[in-house]
């Protein structure tokens, strides 16, 4: 019986791998012109991880041209929420994402959206340290200073409140930063339950932020975009955003569709979900979650 179960699981796994291969064969529905410009190459952490022109996040630049408004970041829709996330690469060019997303240019562009922005980061490897780890210390990164106001340490993640200030204009932003600690690149998280708890913590934080602003977040009832990054901003970032969308849908209507979610996501942040195992993980994590919530029997 065990062998049979193993076999069934292998067949299902293979089916899901094939489903992922179908997705991977699709041509991205857009262009990468801006990412490919020679003057923008240095801003891509990885030469083969480009971002679609149609959904890229544009910095507000003084001369409005794509030499200065480009960063490797994309708007991504969430469940029933437009631009619920910004998916981006880890620190690299000019300390992305802190400087680019919280620096002067981004503050100008998104000042209405980016006051308390939960955002999270997984795995420090392959991403330079861009905020001070110790409470009440400050790091200076060029014009930008980042102060660690407080840290809470949990088993699988850290939650840090940062104050980011532009040294020229003295504009500041409070950022709630969630860092997931056990997820190697190309890999899958060591525990689905831990990652789902992490997602719940971020969602709770986002709700607090939204509730703190009466009447919704200026036309954004779901709150400002949550910035999600890893190293390239596609593998782990795509996996987490897929889980978030599918779990929200499951909670809302009792069904979900991993395949369509990932296809749509790859139309906004190209190459989202990097390996067949990450794709398969989305399924197993959702099933595990549904079982924990008693939405599914445990003995199937
Ligand atoms: N060199 C290490 C690795 O590739 O695993 C990690 C690393 C890479 C650390 C780059 C810092 C780095 O700096 P930056 O994020 O500023 O490019
Ligand atoms: N193709 C590059 C490489 O394999 O080195 C880029 C790449 C790096 C792609 C990391 C995905 C990566 O994973 P993540 O998006 O989870 O950081």
mmCIF file of N, CA, C and O and ligand atoms in Angstrom, residues 45 91-92 126-128, ligand 1:
data_model
loop_
_atom_site.group_PDB
_atom_site.id
_atom_site.type_symbol
_atom_site.label_atom_id
_atom_site.label_comp_id
_atom_site.label_asym_id
_atom_site.label_seq_id
_atom_site.Cartn_x
_atom_site.Cartn_y
_atom_site.Cartn_z
ATOM 1 N N UNK A 45 20.565 42.791 -11.661
ATOM 2 C CA UNK A 45 21.473 41.965 -10.876
ATOM 3 C C UNK A 45 21.908 40.746 -11.671
ATOM 4 O O UNK A 45 23.041 40.300 -11.582
ATOM 5 N N UNK A 91 19.455 43.571 -3.031
ATOM 6 C CA UNK A 91 20.388 44.689 -3.068
ATOM 7 C C UNK A 91 21.451 44.482 -4.136
ATOM 8 O O UNK A 91 22.003 43.429 -4.312
ATOM 9 N N UNK A 92 21.712 45.504 -4.840
ATOM 10 C CA UNK A 92 22.764 45.440 -5.848
ATOM 11 C C UNK A 92 23.024 46.865 -6.239
ATOM 12 O O UNK A 92 23.494 47.648 -5.436
ATOM 13 N N UNK A 126 23.262 36.071 -1.195
ATOM 14 C CA UNK A 126 23.023 36.640 -2.516
ATOM 15 C C UNK A 126 22.289 37.969 -2.449
ATOM 16 O O UNK A 126 21.693 38.389 -3.420
ATOM 17 N N UNK A 127 22.290 38.560 -1.306
ATOM 18 C CA UNK A 127 21.730 39.898 -1.226
ATOM 19 C C UNK A 127 22.493 40.626 -0.146
ATOM 20 O O UNK A 127 22.547 40.178 0.987
ATOM 21 N N UNK A 128 23.109 41.716 -0.510
ATOM 22 C CA UNK A 128 23.898 42.442 0.478
ATOM 23 C C UNK A 128 23.019 42.955 1.604
ATOM 24 O O UNK A 128 21.822 43.151 1.438
HETATM 25 N N1 LIG B 1 28.648 36.975 -2.841
HETATM 26 C C1 LIG B 1 27.608 36.309 -2.127
HETATM 27 C C2 LIG B 1 26.914 35.267 -2.959
HETATM 28 O O1 LIG B 1 26.783 35.452 -4.183
HETATM 29 O O2 LIG B 1 26.425 34.317 -2.354
HETATM 30 C C3 LIG B 1 26.541 37.192 -1.622
HETATM 31 C C4 LIG B 1 26.554 38.627 -1.962
HETATM 32 C C5 LIG B 1 26.464 39.090 -3.251
HETATM 33 C C6 LIG B 1 26.651 39.557 -0.943
HETATM 34 C C7 LIG B 1 26.421 40.448 -3.527
HETATM 35 C C8 LIG B 1 26.630 40.917 -1.193
HETATM 36 C C9 LIG B 1 26.496 41.354 -2.478
HETATM 37 O O3 LIG B 1 26.446 42.682 -2.706
HETATM 38 P P1 LIG B 1 25.301 43.449 -3.479
HETATM 39 O O4 LIG B 1 24.003 42.895 -2.954
HETATM 40 O O5 LIG B 1 25.497 44.864 -3.133
HETATM 41 O O6 LIG B 1 25.436 43.159 -4.935
#
